[in-house]
mmCIF file of C-alpha atoms and ligand atoms in Angstrom:
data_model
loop_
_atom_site.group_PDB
_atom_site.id
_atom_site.type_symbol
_atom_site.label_atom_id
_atom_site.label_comp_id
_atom_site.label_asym_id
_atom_site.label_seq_id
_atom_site.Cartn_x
_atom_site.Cartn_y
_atom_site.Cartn_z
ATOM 1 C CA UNK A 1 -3.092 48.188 6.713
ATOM 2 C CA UNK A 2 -2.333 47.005 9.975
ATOM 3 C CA UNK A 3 1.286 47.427 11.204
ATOM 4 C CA UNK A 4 4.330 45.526 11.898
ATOM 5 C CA UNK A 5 5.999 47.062 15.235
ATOM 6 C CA UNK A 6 9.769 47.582 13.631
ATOM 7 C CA UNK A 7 11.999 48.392 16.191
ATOM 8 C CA UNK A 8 13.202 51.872 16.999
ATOM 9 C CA UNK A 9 16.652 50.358 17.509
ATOM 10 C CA UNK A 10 19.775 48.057 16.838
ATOM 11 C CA UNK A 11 19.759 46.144 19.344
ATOM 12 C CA UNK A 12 21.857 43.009 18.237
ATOM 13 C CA UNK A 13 19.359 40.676 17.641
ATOM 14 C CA UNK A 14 20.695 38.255 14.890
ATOM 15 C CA UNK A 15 16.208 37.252 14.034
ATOM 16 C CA UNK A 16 16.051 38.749 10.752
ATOM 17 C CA UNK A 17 14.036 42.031 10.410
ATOM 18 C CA UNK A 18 11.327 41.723 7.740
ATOM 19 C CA UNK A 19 12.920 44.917 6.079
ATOM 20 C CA UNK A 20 14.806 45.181 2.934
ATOM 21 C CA UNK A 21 15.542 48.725 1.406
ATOM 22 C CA UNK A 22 17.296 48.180 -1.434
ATOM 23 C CA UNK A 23 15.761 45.415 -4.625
ATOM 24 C CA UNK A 24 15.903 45.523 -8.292
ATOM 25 C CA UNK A 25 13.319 44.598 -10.579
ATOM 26 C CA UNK A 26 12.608 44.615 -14.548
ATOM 27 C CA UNK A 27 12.427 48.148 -14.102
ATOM 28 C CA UNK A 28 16.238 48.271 -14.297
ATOM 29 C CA UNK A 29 18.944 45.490 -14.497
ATOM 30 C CA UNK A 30 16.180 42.547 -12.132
ATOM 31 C CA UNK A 31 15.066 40.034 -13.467
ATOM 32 C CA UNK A 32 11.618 39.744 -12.043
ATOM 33 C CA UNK A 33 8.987 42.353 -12.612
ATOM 34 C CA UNK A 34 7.847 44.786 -9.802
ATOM 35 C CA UNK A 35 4.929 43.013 -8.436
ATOM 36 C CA UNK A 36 6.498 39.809 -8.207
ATOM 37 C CA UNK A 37 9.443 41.204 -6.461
ATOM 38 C CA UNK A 38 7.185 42.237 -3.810
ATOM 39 C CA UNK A 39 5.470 38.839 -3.761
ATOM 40 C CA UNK A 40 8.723 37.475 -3.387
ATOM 41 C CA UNK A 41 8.829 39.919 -0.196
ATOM 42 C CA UNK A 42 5.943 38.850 1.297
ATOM 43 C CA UNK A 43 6.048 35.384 0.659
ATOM 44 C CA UNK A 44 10.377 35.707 2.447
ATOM 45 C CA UNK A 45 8.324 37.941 5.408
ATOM 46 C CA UNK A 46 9.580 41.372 4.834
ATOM 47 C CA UNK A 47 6.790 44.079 5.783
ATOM 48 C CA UNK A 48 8.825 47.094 4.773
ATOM 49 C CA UNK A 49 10.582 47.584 0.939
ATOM 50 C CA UNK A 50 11.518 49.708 -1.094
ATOM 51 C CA UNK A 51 11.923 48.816 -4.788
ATOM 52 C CA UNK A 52 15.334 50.553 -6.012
ATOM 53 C CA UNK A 53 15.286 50.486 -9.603
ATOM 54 C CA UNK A 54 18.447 52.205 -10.838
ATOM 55 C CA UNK A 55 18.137 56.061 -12.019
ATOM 56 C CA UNK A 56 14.110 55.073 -12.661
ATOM 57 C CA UNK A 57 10.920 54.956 -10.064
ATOM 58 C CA UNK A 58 9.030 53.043 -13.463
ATOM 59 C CA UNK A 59 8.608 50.013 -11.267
ATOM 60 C CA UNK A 60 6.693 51.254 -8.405
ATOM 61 C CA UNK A 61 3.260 51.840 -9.422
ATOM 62 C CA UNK A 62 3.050 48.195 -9.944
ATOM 63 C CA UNK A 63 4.897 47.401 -7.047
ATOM 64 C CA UNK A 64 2.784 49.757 -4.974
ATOM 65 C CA UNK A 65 -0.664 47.736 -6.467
ATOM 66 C CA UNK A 66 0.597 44.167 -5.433
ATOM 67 C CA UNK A 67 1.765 45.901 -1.967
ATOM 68 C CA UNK A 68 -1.259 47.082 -0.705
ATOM 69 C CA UNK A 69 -2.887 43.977 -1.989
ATOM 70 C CA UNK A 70 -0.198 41.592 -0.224
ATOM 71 C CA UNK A 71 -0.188 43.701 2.828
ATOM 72 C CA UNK A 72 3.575 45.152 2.478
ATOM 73 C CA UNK A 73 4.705 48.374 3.671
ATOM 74 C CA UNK A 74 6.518 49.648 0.426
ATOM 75 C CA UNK A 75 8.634 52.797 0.156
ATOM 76 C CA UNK A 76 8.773 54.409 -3.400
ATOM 77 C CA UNK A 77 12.119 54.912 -4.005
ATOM 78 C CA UNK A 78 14.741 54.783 -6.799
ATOM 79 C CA UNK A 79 19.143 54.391 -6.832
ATOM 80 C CA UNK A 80 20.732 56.671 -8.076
ATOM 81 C CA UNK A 81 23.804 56.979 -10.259
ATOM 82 C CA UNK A 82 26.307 60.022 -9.130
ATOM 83 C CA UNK A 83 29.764 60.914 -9.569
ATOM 84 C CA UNK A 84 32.726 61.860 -6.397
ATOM 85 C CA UNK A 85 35.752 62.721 -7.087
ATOM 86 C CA UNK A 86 35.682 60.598 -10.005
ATOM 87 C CA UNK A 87 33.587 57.178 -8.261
ATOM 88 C CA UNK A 88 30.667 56.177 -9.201
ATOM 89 C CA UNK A 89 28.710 56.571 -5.968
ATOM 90 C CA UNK A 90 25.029 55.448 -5.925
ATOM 91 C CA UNK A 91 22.378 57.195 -3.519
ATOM 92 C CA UNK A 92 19.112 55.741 -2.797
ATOM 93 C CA UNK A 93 16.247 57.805 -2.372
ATOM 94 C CA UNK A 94 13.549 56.624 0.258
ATOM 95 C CA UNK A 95 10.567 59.075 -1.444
ATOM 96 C CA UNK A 96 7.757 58.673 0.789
ATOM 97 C CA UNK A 97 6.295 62.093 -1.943
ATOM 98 C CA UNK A 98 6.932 60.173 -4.872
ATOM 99 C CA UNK A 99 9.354 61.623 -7.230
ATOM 100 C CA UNK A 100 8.666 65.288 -7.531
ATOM 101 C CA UNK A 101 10.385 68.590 -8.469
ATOM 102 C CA UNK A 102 13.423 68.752 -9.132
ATOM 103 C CA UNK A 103 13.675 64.912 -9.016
ATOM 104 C CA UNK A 104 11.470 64.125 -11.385
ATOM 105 C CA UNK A 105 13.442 66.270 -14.114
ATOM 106 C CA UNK A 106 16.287 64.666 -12.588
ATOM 107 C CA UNK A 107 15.389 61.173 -13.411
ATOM 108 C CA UNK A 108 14.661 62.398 -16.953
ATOM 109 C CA UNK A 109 18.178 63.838 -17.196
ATOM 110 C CA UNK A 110 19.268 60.513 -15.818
ATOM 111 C CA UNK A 111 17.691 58.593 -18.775
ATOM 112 C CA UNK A 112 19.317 60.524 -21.240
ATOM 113 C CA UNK A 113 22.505 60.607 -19.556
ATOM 114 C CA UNK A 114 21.879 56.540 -19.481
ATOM 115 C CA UNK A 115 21.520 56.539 -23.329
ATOM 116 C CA UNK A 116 24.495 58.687 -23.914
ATOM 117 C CA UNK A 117 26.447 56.585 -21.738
ATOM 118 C CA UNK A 118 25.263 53.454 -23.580
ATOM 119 C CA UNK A 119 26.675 54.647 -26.782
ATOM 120 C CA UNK A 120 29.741 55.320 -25.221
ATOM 121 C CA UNK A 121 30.341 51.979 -23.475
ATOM 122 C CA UNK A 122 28.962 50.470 -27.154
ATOM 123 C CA UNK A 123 31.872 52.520 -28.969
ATOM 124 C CA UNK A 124 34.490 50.903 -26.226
ATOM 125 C CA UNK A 125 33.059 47.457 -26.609
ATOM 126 C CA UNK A 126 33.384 47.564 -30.366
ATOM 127 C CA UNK A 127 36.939 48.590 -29.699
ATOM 128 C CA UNK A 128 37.253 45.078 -27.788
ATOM 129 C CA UNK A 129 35.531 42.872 -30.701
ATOM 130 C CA UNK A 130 31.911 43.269 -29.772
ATOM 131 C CA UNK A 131 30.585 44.566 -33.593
ATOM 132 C CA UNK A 132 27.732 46.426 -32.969
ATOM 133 C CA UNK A 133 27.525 46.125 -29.656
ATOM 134 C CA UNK A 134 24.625 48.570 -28.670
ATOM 135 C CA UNK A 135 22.289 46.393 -31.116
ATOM 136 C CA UNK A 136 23.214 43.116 -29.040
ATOM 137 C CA UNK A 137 23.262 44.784 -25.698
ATOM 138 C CA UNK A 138 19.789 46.598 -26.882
ATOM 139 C CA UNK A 139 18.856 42.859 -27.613
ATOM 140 C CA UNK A 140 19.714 41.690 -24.279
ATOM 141 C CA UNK A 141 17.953 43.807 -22.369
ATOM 142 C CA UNK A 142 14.626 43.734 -24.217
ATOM 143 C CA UNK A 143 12.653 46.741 -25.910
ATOM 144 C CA UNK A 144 11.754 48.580 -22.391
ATOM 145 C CA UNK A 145 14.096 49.560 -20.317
ATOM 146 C CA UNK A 146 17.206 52.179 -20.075
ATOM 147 C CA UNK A 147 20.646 50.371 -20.706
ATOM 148 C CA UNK A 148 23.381 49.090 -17.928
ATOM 149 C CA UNK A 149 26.527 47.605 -17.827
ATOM 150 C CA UNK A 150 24.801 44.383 -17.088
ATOM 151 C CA UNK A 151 23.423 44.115 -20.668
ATOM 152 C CA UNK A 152 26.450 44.519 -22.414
ATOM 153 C CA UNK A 153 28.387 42.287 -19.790
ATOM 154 C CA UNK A 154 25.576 39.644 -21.224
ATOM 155 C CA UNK A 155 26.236 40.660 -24.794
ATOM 156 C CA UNK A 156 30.137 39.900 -24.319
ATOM 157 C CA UNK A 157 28.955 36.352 -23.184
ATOM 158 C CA UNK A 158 26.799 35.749 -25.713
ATOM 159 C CA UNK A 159 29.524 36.734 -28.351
ATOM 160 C CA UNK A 160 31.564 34.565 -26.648
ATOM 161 C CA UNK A 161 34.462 36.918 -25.729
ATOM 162 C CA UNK A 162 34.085 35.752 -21.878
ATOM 163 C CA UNK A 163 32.985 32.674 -20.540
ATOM 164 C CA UNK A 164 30.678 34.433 -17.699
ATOM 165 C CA UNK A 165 29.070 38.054 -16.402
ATOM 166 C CA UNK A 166 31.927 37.962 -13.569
ATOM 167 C CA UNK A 167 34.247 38.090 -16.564
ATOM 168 C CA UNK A 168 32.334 40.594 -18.377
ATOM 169 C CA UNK A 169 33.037 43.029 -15.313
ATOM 170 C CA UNK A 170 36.367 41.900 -14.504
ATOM 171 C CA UNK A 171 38.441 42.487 -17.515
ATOM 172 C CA UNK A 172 35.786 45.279 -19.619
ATOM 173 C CA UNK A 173 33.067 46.676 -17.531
ATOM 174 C CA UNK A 174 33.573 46.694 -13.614
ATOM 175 C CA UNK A 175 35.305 49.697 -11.606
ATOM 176 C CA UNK A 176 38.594 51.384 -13.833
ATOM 177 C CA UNK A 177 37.780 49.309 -16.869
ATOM 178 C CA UNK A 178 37.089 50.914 -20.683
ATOM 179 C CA UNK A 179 32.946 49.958 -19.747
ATOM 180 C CA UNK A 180 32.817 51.868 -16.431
ATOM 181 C CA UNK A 181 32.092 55.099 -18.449
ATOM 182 C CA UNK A 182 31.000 57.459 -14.731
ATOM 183 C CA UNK A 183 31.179 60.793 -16.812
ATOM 184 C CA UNK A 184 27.795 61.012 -18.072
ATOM 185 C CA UNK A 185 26.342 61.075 -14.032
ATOM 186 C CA UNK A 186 25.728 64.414 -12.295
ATOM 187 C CA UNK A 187 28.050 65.299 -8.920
ATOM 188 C CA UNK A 188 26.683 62.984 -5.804
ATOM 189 C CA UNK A 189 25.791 66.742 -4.148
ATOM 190 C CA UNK A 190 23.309 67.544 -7.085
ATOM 191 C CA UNK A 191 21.809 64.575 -6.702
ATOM 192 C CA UNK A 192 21.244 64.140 -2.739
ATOM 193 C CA UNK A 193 19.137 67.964 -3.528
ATOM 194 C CA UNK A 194 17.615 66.317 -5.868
ATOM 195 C CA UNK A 195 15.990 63.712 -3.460
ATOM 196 C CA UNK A 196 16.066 66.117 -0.349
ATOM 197 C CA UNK A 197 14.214 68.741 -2.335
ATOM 198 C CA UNK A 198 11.561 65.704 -2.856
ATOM 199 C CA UNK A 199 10.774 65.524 0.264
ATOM 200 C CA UNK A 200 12.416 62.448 0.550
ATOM 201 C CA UNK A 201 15.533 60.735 2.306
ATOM 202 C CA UNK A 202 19.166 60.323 0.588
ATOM 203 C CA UNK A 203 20.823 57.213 1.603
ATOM 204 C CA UNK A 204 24.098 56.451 0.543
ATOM 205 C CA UNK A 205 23.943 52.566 -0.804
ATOM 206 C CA UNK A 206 26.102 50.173 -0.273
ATOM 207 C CA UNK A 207 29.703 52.990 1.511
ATOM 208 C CA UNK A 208 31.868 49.692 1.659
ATOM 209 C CA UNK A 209 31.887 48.747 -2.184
ATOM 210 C CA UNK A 210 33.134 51.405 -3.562
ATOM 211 C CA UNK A 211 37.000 50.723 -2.697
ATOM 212 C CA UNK A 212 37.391 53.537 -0.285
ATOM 213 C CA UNK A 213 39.830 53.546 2.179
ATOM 214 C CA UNK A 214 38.360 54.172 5.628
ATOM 215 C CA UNK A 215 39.680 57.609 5.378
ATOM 216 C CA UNK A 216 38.082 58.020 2.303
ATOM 217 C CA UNK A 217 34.760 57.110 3.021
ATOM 218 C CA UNK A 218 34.993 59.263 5.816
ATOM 219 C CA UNK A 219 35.479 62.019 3.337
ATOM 220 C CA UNK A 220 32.322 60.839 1.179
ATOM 221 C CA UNK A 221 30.284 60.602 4.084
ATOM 222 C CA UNK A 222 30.756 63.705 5.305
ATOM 223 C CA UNK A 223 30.609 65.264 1.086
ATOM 224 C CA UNK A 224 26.873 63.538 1.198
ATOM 225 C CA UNK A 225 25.727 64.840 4.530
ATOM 226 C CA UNK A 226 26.860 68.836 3.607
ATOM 227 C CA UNK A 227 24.806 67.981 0.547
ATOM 228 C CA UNK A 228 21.645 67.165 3.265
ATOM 229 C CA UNK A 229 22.512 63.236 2.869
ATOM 230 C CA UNK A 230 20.773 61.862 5.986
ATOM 231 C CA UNK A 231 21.240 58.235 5.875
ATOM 232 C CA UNK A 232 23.976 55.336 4.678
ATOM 233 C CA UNK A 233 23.408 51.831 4.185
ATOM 234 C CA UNK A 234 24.729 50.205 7.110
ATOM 235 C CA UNK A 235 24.374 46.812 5.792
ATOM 236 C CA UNK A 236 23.963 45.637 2.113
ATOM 237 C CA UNK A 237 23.817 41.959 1.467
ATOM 238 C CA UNK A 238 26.628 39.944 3.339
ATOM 239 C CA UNK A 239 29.217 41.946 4.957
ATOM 240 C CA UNK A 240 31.991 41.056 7.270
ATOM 241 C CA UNK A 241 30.611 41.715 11.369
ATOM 242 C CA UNK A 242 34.072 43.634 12.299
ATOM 243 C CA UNK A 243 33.691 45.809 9.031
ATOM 244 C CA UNK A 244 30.425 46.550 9.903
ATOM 245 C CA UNK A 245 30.540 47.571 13.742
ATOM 246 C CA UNK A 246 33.387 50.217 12.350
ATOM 247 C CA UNK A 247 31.106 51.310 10.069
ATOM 248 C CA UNK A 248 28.474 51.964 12.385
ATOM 249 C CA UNK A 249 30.651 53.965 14.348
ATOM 250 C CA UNK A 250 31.622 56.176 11.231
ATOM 251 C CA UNK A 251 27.749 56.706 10.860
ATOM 252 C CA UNK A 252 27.448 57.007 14.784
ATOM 253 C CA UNK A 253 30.136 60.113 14.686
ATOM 254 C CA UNK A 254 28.187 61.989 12.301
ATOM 255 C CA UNK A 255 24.313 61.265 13.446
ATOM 256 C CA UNK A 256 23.575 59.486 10.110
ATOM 257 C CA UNK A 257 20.635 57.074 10.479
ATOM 258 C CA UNK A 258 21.501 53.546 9.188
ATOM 259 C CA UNK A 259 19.233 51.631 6.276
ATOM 260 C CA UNK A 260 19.731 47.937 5.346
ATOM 261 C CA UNK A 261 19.135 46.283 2.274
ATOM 262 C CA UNK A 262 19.717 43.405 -0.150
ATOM 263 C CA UNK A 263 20.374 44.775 -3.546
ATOM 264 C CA UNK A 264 18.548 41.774 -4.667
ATOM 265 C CA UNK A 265 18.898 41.674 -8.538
ATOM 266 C CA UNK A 266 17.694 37.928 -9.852
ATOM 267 C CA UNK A 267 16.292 34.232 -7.411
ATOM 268 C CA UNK A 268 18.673 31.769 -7.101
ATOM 269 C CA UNK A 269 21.939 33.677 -6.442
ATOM 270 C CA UNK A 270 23.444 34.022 -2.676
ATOM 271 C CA UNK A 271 20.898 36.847 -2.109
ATOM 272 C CA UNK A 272 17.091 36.700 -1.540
ATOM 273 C CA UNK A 273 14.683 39.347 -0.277
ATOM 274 C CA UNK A 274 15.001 40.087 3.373
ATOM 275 C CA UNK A 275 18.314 38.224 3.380
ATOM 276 C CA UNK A 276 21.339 40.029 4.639
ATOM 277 C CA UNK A 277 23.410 40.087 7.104
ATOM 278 C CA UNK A 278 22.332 41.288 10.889
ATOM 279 C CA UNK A 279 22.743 44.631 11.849
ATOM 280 C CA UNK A 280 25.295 45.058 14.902
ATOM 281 C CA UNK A 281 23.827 46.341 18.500
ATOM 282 C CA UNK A 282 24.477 50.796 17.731
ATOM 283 C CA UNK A 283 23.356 53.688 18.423
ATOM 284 C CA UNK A 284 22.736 54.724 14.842
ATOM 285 C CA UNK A 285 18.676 54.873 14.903
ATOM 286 C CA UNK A 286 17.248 52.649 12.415
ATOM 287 C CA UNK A 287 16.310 54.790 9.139
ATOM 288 C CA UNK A 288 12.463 53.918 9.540
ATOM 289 C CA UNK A 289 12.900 55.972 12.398
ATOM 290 C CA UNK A 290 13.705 59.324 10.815
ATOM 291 C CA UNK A 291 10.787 61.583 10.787
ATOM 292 C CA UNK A 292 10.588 62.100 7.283
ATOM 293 C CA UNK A 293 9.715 58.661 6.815
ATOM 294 C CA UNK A 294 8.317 57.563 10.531
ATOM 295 C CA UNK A 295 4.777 58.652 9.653
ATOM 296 C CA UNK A 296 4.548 57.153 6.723
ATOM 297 C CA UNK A 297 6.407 53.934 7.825
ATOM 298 C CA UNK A 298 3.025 53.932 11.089
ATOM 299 C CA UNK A 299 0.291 54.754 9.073
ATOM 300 C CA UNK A 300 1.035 51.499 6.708
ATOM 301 C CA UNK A 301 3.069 52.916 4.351
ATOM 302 C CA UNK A 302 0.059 54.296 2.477
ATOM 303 C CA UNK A 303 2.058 56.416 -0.059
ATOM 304 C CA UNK A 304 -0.029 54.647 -2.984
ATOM 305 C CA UNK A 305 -3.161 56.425 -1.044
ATOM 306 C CA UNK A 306 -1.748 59.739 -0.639
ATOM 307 C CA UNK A 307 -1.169 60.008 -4.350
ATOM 308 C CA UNK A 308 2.591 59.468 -4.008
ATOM 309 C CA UNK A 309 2.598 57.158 -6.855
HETATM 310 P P1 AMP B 1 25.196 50.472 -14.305
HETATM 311 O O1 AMP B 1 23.991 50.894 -13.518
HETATM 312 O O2 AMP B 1 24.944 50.456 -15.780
HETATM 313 O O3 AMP B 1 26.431 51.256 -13.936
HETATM 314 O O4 AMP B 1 25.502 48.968 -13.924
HETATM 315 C C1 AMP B 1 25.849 48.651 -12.593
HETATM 316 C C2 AMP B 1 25.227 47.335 -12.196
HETATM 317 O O5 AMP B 1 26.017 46.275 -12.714
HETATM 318 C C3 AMP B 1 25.211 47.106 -10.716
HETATM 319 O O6 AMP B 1 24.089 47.690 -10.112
HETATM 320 C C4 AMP B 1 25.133 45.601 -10.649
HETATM 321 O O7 AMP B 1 23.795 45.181 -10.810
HETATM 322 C C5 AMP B 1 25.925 45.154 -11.857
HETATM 323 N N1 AMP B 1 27.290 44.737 -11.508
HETATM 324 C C6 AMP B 1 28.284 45.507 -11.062
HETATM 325 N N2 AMP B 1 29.412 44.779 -10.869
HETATM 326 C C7 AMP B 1 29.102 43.506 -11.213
HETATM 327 C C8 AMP B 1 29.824 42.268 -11.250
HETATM 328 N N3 AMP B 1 31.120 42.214 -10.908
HETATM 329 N N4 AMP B 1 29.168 41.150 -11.649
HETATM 330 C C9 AMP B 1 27.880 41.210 -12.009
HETATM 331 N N5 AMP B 1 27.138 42.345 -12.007
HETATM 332 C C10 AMP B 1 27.737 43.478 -11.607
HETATM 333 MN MN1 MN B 2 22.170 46.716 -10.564
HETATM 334 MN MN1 MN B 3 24.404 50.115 -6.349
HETATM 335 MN MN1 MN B 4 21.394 48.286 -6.276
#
């Protein structure tokens, strides 16, 4: 596959990229199936992805078929749900290898700890007035895949016990709530072996939504890079400029390398493949640059090929 030139650095330019790092699909809690997320891609002009599918990489064999045949680079690559101090702290895992190891038992303890948890937010929901509420989340999210928040946040809607999803997470399922049940997820350090061990590269998603004080995430930052942590999400979606520069110089500090994504879920919300907001003029090199991933990134992404998938 012939290749895009991505640059080797920040430099400011406010032209969007054509990367995007970080997308859901039907895999997890997306609503459009692998391959047509990455038509989506190609059709928005982003010629590196990674499909993100939480605690599952079930999405990217597909994904990986309509990429080569679209002519996108794609990373395989999964999020992952952890545990720090008591947050729920997610790490993506750019797995130019695949899922291997250590990782691959690890996503299978992640499933079950998914199902566990499910059964636990169920028994907090009925609490609330949701009667059998793992049958109607279960029925919300279809027969295939593993369980979120999301689906029961749908299930309290269609019970009508709140008038929307934003709702759903503000009063029952979003951060401190009885839904946001974190206890089932292994420590963030188990995890970023998990995905180093792989061959792969831990990036921490999304370090600004997690409610940290600067201090704080100064603290988790440098937690994920004594686990072998090499990257952080420098921008996710739309973030505020100032907010961002600072950030780059917490990731500057501590030689991190700096990945961008969406976390594109479903069309017609504020977010789209490709679309966030523009990376500030740093330092921190770009995480396509890190030579775990470089050669991979240069020779077209050909993962699929190498049997990665
Ligand atoms: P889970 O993986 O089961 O912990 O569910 C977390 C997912 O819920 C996130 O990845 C988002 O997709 C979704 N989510 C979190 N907060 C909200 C919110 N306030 N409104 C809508 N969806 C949310
Ligand atoms: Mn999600
Ligand atoms: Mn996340
Ligand atoms: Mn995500």
């Amino acid at each position: 596959m012939p290749q895009p030139s991505l640059p080797a650095r920040f430099e400011g330019d406010s032209a969007p990229l054509g990367v995007d790092l970080h997308m859901h699909s039907t895999a997890s809690d997306g609503a459009l199936a692998p391959a047509e997320v990455v038509a989506l891609c190609a059709a928005r002009g982003v010629r590196l992805m990674a499909l993100t599918d939480h605690d599952t990489v079930a999405g990217v064999a597909e994904a990986g078929e309509a990429a080569i045949r679209l002519g996108v680079s794609l990373l395989p690559a999964t999020e992952l749900s952890t545990r720090w101090h008591g947050v729920g702290i997610h790490v993506v895992g750019l797995l130019p290898q695949g899922a291997r190891g250590a990782l691959a038992e690890g996503l299978e303890a992640q499933a079950r700890a998914r199902e566990a948890r499910a059964e636990e937010i169920a028994g907090r929901m009925e609490k609330l007035g949701l009667d059998d509420a793992l049958a109607r989340a279960r029925e919300q999210a279809g027969p295939h895949r593993p369980l979120g928040r999301p689906d029961f946040a749908r299930a309290l809607v269609a019970a009508g016990l709140v008038p929307d999803m934003a709702t759903a997470f503000r009063k029952h399922l979003g951060s401190g709530k009885a839904g946001d049940v974190k206890a089932h997820w292994p420590a963030l350090a188990e995890v970023v072996g998990w995905v180093v061990e792989a061959g792969g590269v831990a990036v921490l998603a999304h370090p600004l939504r997690y409610g940290l004080t600067r201090r704080k995430r100064g603290q988790l930052l440098d937690d994920f890079i004594a686990a072998g942590g090499q990257a952080a999400e420098l921008v996710s979606g739309f973030q505020n400029a100032d907010v961002t520069r600072d950030l780059a110089r917490q990731l500057d500090e501590r030689a991190l390398h700096a990945s961008l994504g969406s976390d594109f879920h479903f069309p017609g919300g504020h977010l789209a493949p490709g679309s966030m907001s523009p990376p500030p003029r740093t330092a921190v090199p770009p995480v396509w640059t890190h030579p775990l991933l470089a050669g991979v990134v240069a020779a077209g992404c050909d993962a699929s090929a190498s049997g990665a998938l």
